[in-house]
CSV table of N, CA, C and O in Angstrom, one decimal:
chain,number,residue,atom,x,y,z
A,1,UNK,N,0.8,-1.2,0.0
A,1,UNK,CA,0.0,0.0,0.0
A,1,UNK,C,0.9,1.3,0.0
A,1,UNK,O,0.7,2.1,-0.9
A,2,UNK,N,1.7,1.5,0.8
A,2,UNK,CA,3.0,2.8,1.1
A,2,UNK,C,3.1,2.5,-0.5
A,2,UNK,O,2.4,3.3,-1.1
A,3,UNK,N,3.8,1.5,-1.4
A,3,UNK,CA,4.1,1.9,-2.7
A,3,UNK,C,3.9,2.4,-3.5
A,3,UNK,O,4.5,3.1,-4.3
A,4,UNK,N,1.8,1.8,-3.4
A,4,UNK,CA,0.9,2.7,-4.5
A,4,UNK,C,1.0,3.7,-4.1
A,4,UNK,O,1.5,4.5,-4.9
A,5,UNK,N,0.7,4.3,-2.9
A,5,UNK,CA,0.6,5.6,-2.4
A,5,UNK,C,1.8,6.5,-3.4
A,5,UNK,O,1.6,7.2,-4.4
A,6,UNK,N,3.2,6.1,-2.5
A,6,UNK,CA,4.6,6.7,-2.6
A,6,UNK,C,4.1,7.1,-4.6
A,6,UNK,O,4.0,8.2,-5.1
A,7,UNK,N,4.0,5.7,-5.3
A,7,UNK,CA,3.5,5.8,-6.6
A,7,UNK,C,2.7,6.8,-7.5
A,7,UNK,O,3.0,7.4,-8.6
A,8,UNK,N,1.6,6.8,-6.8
A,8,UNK,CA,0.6,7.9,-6.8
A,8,UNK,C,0.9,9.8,-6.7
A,8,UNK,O,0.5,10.7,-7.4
A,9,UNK,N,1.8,9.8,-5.7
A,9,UNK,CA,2.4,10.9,-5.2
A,9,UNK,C,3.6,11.5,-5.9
A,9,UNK,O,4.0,12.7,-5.8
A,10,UNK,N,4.3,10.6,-6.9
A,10,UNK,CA,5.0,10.6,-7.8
A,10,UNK,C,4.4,11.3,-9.0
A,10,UNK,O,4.8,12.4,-9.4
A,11,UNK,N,3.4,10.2,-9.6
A,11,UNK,CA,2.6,10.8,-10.3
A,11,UNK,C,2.0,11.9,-10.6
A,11,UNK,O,2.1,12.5,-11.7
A,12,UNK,N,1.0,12.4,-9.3
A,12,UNK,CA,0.6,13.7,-9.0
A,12,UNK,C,1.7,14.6,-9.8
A,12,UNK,O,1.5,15.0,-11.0
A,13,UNK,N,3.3,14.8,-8.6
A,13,UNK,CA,4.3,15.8,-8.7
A,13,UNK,C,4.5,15.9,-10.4
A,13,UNK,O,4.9,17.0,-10.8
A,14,UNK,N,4.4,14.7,-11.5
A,14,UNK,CA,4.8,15.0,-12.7
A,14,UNK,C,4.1,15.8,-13.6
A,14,UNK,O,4.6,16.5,-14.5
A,15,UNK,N,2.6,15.6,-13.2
A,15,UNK,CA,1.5,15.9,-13.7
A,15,UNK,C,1.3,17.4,-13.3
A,15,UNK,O,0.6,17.9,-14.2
A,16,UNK,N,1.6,18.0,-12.5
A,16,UNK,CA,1.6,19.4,-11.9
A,16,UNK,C,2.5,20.3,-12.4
A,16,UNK,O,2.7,21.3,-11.7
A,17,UNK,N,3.3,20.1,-13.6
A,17,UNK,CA,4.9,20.7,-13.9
A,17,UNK,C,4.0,22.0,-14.0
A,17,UNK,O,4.3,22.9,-13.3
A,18,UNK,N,2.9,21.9,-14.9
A,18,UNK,CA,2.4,23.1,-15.4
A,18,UNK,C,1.4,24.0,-14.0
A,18,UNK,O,1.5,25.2,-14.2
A,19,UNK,N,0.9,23.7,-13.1
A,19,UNK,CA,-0.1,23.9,-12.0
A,19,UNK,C,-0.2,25.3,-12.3
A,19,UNK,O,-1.3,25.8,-12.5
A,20,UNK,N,1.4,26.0,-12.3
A,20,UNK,CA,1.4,27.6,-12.0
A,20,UNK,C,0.4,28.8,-12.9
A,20,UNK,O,-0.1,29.9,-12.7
A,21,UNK,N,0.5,27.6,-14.0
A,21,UNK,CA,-0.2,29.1,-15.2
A,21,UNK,C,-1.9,28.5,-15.1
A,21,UNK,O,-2.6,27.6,-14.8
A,22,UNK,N,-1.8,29.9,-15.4
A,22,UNK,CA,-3.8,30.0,-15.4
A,22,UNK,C,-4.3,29.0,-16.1
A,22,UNK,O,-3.6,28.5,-17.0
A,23,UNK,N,-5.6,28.4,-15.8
A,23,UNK,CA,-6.3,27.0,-16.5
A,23,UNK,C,-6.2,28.3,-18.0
A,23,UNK,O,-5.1,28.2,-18.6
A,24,UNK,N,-6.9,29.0,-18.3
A,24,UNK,CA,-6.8,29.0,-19.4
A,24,UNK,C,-6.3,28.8,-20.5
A,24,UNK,O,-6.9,28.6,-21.5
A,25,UNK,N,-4.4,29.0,-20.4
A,25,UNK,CA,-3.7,28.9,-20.7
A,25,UNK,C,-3.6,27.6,-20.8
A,25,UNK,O,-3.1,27.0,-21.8
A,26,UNK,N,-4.1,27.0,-19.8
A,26,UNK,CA,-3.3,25.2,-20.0
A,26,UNK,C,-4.8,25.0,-20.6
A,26,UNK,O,-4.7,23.7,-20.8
A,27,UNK,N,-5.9,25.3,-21.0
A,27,UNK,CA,-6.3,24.9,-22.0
A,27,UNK,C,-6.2,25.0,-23.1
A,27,UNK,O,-6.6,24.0,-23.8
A,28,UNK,N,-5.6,26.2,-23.8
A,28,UNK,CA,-5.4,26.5,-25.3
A,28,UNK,C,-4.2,25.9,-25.7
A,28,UNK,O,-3.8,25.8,-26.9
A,29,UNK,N,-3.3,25.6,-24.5
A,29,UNK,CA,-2.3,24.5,-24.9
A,29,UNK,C,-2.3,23.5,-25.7
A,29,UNK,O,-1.8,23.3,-26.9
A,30,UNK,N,-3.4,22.6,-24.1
A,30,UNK,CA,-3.2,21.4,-24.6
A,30,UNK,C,-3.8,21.0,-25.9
A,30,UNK,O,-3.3,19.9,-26.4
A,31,UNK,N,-4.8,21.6,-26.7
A,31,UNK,CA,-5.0,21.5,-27.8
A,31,UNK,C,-4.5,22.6,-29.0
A,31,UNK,O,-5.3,23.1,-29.8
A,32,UNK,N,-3.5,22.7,-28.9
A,32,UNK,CA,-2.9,23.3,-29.9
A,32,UNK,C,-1.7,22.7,-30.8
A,32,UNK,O,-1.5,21.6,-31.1
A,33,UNK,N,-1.0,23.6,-31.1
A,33,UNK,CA,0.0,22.4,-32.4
A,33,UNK,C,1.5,22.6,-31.4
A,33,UNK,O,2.5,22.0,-31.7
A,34,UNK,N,1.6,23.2,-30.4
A,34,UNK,CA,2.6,23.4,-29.5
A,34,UNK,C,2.2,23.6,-27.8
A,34,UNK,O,1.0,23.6,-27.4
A,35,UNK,N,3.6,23.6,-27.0
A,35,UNK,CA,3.5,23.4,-26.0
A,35,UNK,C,4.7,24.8,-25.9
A,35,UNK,O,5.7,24.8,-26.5
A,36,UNK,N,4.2,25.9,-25.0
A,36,UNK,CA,5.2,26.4,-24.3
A,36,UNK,C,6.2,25.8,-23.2
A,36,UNK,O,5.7,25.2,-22.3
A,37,UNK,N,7.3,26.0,-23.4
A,37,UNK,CA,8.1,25.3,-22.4
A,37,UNK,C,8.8,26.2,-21.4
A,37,UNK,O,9.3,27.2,-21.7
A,38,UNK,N,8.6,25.6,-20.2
A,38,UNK,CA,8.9,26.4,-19.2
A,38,UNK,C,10.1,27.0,-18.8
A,38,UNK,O,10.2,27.7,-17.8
A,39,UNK,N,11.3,26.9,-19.7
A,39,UNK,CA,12.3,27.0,-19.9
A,39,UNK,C,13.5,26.8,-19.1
A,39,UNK,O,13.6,25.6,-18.8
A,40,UNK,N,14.5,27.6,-18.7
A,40,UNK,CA,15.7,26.6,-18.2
A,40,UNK,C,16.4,27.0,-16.7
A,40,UNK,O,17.6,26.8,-16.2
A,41,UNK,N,15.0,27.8,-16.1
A,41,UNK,CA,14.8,28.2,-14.6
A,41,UNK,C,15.8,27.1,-13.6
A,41,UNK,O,16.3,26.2,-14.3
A,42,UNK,N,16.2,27.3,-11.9
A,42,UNK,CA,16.4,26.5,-11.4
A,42,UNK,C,15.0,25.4,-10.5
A,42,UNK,O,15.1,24.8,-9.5
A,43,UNK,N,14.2,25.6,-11.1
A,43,UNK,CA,13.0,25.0,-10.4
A,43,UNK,C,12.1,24.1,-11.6
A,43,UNK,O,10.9,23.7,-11.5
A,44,UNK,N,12.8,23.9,-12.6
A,44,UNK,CA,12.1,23.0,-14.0
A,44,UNK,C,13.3,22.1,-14.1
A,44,UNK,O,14.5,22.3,-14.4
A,45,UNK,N,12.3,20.6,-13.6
A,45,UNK,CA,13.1,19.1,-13.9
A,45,UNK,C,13.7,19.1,-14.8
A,45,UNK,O,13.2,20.0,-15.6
A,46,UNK,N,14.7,18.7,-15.4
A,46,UNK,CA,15.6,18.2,-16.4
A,46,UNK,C,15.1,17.9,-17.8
A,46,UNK,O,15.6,18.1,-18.8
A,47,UNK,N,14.1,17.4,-17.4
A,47,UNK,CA,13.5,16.5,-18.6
A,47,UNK,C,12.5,17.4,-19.5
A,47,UNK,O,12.1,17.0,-20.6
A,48,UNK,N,12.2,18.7,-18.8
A,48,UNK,CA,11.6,19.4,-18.9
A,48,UNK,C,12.0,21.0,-19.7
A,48,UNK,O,11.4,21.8,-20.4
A,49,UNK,N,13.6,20.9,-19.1
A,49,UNK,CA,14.3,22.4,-19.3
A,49,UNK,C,14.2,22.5,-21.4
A,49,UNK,O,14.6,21.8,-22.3
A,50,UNK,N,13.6,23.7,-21.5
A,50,UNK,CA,13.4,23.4,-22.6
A,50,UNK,C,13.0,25.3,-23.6
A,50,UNK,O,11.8,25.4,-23.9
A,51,UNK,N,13.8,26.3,-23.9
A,51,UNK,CA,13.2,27.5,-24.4
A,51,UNK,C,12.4,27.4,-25.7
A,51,UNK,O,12.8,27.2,-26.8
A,52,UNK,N,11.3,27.6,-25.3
A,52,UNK,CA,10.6,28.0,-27.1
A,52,UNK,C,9.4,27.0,-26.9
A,52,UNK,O,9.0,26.6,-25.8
A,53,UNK,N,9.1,26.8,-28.1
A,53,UNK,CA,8.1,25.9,-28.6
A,53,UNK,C,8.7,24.6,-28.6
A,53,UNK,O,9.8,24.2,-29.1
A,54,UNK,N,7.5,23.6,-28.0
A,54,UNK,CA,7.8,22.2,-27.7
A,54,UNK,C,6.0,21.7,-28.6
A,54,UNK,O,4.8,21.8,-28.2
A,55,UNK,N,6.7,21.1,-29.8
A,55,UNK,CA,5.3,20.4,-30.9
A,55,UNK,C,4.4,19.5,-29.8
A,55,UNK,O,4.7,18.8,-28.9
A,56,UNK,N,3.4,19.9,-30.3
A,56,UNK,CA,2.1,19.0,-29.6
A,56,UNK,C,2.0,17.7,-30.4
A,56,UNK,O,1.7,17.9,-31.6
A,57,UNK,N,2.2,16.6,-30.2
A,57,UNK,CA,2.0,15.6,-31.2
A,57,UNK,C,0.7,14.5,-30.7
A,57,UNK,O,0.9,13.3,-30.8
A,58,UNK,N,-0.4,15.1,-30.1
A,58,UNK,CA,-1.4,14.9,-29.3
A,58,UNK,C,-1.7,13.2,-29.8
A,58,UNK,O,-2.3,12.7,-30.7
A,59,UNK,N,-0.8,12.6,-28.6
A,59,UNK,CA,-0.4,11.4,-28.2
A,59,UNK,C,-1.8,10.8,-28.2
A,59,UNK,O,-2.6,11.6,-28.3
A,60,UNK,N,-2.2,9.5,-28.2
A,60,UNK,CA,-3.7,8.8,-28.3
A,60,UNK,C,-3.0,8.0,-27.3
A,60,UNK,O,-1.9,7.5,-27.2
A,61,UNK,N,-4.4,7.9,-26.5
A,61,UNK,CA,-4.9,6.9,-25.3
A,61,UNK,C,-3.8,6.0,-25.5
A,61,UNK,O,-3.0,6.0,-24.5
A,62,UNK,N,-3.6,5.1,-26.4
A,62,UNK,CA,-3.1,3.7,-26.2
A,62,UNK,C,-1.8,3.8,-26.3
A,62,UNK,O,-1.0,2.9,-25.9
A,63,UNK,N,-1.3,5.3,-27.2
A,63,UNK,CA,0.3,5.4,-27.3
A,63,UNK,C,0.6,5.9,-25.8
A,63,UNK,O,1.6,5.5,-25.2
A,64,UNK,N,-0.1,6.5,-25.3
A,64,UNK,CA,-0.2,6.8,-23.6
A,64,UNK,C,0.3,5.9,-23.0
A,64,UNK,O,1.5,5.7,-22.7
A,65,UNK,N,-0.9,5.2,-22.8
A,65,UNK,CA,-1.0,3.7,-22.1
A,65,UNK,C,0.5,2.8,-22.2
A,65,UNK,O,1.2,2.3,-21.4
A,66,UNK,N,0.7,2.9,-23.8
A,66,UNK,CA,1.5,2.2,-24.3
A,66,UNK,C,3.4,2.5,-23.6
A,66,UNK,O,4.3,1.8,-23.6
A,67,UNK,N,3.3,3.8,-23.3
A,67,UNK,CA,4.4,4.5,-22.8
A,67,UNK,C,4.5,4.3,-21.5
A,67,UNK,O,5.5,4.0,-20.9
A,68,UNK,N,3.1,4.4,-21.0
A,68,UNK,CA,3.5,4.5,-19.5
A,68,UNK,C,3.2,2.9,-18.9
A,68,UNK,O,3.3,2.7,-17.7
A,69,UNK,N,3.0,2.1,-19.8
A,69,UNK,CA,3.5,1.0,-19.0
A,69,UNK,C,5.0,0.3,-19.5
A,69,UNK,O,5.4,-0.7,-18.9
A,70,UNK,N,5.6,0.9,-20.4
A,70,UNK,CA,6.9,0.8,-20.4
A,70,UNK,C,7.6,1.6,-19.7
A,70,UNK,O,8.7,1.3,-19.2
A,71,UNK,N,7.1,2.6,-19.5
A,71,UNK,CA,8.2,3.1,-18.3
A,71,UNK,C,7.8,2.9,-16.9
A,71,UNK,O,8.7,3.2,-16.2
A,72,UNK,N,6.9,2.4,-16.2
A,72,UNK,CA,6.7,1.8,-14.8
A,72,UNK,C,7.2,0.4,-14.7
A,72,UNK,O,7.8,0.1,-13.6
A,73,UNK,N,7.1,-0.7,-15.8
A,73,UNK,CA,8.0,-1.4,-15.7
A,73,UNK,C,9.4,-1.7,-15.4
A,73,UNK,O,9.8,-2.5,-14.7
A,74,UNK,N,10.2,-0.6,-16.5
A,74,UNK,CA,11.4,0.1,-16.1
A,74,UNK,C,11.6,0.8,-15.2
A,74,UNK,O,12.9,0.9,-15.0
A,75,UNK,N,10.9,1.3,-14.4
A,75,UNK,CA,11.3,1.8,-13.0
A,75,UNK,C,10.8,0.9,-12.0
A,75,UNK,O,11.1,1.3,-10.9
A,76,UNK,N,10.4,0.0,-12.0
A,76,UNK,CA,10.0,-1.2,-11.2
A,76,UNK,C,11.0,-2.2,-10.7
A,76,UNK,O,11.2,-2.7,-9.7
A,77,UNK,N,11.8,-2.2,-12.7
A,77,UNK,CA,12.9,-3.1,-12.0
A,77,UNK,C,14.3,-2.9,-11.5
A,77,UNK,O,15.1,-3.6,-11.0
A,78,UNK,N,14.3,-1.3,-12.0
A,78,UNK,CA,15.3,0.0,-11.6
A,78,UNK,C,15.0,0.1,-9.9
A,78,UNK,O,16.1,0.1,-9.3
A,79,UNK,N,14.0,0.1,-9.2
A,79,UNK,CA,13.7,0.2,-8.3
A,79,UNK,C,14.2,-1.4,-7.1
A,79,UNK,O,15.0,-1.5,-6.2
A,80,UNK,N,13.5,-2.2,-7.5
A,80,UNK,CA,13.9,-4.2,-7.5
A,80,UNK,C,15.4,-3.6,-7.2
A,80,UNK,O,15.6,-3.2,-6.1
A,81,UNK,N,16.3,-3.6,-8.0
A,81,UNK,CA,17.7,-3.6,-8.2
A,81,UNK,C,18.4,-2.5,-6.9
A,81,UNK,O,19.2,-2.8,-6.0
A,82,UNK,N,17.8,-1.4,-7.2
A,82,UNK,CA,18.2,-1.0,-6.5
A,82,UNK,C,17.7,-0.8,-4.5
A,82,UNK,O,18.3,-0.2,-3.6
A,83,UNK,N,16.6,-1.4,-4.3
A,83,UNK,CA,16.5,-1.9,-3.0
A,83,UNK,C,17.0,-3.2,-2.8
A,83,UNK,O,16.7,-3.7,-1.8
A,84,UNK,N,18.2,-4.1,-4.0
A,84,UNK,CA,18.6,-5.0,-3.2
A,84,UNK,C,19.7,-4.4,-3.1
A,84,UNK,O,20.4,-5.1,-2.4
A,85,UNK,N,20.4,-3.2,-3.7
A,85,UNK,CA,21.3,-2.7,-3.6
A,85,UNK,C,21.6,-2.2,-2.3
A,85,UNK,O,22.6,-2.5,-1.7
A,86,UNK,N,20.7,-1.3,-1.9
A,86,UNK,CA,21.2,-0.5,-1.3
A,86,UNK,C,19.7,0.1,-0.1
A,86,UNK,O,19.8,0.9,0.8
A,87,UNK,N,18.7,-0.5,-0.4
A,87,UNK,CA,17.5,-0.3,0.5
A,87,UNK,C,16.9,0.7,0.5
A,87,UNK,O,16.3,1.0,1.5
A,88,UNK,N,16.9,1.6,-0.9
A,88,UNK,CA,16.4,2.5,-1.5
A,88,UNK,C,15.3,2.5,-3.0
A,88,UNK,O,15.5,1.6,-3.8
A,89,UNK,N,14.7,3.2,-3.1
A,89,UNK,CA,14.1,3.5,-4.3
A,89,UNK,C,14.8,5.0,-5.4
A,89,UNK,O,15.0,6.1,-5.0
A,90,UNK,N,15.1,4.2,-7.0
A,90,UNK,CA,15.7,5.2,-7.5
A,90,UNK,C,14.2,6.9,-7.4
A,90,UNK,O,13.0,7.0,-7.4
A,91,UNK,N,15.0,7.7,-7.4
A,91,UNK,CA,14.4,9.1,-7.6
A,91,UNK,C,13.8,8.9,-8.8
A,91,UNK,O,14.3,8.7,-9.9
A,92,UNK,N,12.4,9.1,-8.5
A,92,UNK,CA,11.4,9.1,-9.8
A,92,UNK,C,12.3,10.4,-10.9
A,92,UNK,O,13.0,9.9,-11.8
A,93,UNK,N,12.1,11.4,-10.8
A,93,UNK,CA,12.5,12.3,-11.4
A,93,UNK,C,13.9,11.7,-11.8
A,93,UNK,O,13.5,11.1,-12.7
A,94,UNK,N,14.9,11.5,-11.7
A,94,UNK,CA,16.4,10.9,-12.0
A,94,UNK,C,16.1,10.0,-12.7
A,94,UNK,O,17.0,9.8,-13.6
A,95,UNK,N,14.8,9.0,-12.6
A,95,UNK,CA,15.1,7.7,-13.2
A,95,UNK,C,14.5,8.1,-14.3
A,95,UNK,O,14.9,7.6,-15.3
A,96,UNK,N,12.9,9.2,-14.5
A,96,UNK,CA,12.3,9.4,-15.1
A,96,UNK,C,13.6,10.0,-16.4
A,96,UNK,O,13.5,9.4,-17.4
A,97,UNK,N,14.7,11.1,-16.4
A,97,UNK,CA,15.5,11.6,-16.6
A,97,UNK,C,16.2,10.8,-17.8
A,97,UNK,O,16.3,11.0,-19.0
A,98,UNK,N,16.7,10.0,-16.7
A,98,UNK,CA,17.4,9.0,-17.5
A,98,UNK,C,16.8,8.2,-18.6
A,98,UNK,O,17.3,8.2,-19.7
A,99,UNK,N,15.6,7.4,-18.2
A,99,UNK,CA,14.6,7.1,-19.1
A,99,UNK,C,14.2,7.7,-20.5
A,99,UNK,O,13.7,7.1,-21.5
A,100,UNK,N,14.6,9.2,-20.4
A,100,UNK,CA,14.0,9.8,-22.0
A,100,UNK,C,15.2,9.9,-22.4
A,100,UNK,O,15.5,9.3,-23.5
A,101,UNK,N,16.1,10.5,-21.6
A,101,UNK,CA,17.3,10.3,-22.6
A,101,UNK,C,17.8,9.2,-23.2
A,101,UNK,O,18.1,9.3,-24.4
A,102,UNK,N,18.1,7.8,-22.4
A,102,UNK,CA,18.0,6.8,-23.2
A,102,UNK,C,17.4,6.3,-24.3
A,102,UNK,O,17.8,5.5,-25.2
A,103,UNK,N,16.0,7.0,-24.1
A,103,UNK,CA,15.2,6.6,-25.4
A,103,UNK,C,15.3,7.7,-26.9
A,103,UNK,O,14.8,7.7,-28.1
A,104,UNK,N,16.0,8.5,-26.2
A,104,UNK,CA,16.0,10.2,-27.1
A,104,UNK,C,17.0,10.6,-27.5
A,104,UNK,O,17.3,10.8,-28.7
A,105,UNK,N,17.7,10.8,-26.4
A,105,UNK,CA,19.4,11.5,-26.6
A,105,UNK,C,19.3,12.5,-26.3
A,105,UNK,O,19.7,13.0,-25.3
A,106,UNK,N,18.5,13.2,-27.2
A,106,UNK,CA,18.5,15.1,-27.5
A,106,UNK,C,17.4,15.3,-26.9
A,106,UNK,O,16.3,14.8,-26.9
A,107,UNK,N,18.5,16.9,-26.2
A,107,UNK,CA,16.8,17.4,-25.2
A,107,UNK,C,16.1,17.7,-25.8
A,107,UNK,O,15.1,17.3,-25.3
A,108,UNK,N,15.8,18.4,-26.8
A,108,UNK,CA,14.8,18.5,-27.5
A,108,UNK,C,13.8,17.4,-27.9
A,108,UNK,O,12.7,17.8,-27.9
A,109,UNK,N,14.0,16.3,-28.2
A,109,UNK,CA,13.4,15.2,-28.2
A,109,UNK,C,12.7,14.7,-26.9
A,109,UNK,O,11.6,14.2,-27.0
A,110,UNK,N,13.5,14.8,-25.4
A,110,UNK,CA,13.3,14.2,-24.4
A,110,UNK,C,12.4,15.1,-24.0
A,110,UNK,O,11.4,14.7,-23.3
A,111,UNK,N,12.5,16.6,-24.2
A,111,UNK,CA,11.4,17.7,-23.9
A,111,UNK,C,10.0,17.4,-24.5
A,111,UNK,O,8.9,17.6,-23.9
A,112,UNK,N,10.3,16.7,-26.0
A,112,UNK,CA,8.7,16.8,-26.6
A,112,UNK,C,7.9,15.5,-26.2
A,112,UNK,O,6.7,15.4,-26.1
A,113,UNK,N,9.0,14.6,-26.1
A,113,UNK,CA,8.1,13.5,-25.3
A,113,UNK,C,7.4,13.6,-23.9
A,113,UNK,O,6.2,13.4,-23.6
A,114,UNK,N,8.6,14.0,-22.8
A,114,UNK,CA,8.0,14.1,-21.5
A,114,UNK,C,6.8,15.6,-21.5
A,114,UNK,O,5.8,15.4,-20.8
A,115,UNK,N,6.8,16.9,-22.3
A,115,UNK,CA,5.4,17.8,-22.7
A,115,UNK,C,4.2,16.9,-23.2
A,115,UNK,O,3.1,16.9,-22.7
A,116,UNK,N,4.6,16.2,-24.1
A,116,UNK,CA,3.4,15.2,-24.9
A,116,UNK,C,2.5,14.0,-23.9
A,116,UNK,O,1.3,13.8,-23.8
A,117,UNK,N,3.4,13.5,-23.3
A,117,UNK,CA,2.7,12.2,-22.3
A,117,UNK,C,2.3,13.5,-21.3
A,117,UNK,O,1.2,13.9,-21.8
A,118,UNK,N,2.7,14.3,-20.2
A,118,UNK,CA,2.3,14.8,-19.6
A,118,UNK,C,0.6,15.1,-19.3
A,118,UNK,O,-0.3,15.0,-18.4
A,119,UNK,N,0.5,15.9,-21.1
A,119,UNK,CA,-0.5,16.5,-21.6
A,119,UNK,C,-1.3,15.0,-21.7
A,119,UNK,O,-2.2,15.0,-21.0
A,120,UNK,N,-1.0,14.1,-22.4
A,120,UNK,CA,-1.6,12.9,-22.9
A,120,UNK,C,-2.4,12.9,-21.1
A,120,UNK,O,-3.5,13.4,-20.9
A,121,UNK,N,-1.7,12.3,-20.2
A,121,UNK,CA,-2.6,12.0,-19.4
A,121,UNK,C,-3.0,13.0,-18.3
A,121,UNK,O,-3.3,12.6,-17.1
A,122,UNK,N,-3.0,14.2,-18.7
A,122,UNK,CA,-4.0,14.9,-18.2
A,122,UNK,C,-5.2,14.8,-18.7
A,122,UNK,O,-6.3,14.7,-18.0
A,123,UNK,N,-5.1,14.8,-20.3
A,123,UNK,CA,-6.7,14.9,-21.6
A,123,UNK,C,-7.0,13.0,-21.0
A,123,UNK,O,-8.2,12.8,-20.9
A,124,UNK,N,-6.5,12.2,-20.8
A,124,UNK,CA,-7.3,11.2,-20.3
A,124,UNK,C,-7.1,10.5,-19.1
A,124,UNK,O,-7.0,9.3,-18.9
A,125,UNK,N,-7.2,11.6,-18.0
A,125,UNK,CA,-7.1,10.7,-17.0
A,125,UNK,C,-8.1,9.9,-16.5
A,125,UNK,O,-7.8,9.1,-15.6
């Protein structure tokens, strides 16, 4: 139960990157052909740090789905490993981090993925 929770609470913090700006704003966003990016402040995650326009590629339900259960898997057994390591859970954000870059390289890529899923499961949560 602590895990779902801890899990949950995770979740929440990723989903919130945007909280600050007016709903309005995050409505004409999320359906538009771009994403303003919050840029390269000390208080915007890594994955996130990003000046200008970030393309909307308004992700569908199942490529959602399809993302986020490849990356909970991968942090599941990032997690496994590293509590037999050391009796810790990796840092969501660190592992999240690592995660796009592996699959990306370039911030710019790792920006439009982690804007795009964000948005994806806000429009269906």
């Amino acid at each position: 139960l602590n895990a779902q929770l801890a899990r949950t609470h995770q979740v929440q913090e990723f989903l919130r990157f945007d909280s600050h700006r007016p709903t309005q704003e995050r409505k004409q966003q999320s359906g538009g052909r771009f994403f303003v990016a919050l840029g390269c402040g000390p208080g915007v995650e890594k994955y996130l740090k990003f000046t200008g326009k970030v393309v909307n590629k308004h992700m569908s339900k199942k490529a959602t789905e399809n993302w986020l259960r490849s990356f909970w898997a991968s942090k599941q057994l990032a997690d496994k490993r590293m509590l037999d390591k050391n009796g810790r859970r990796t840092d969501f954000h660190e592992f999240l981090n690592g995660y796009l870059v592996g699959a990306a390289g370039l911030q710019a890529v790792v920006c439009e993925i982690a804007y795009n899923v964000i948005d994806s499961c806000k429009r269906y949560r």
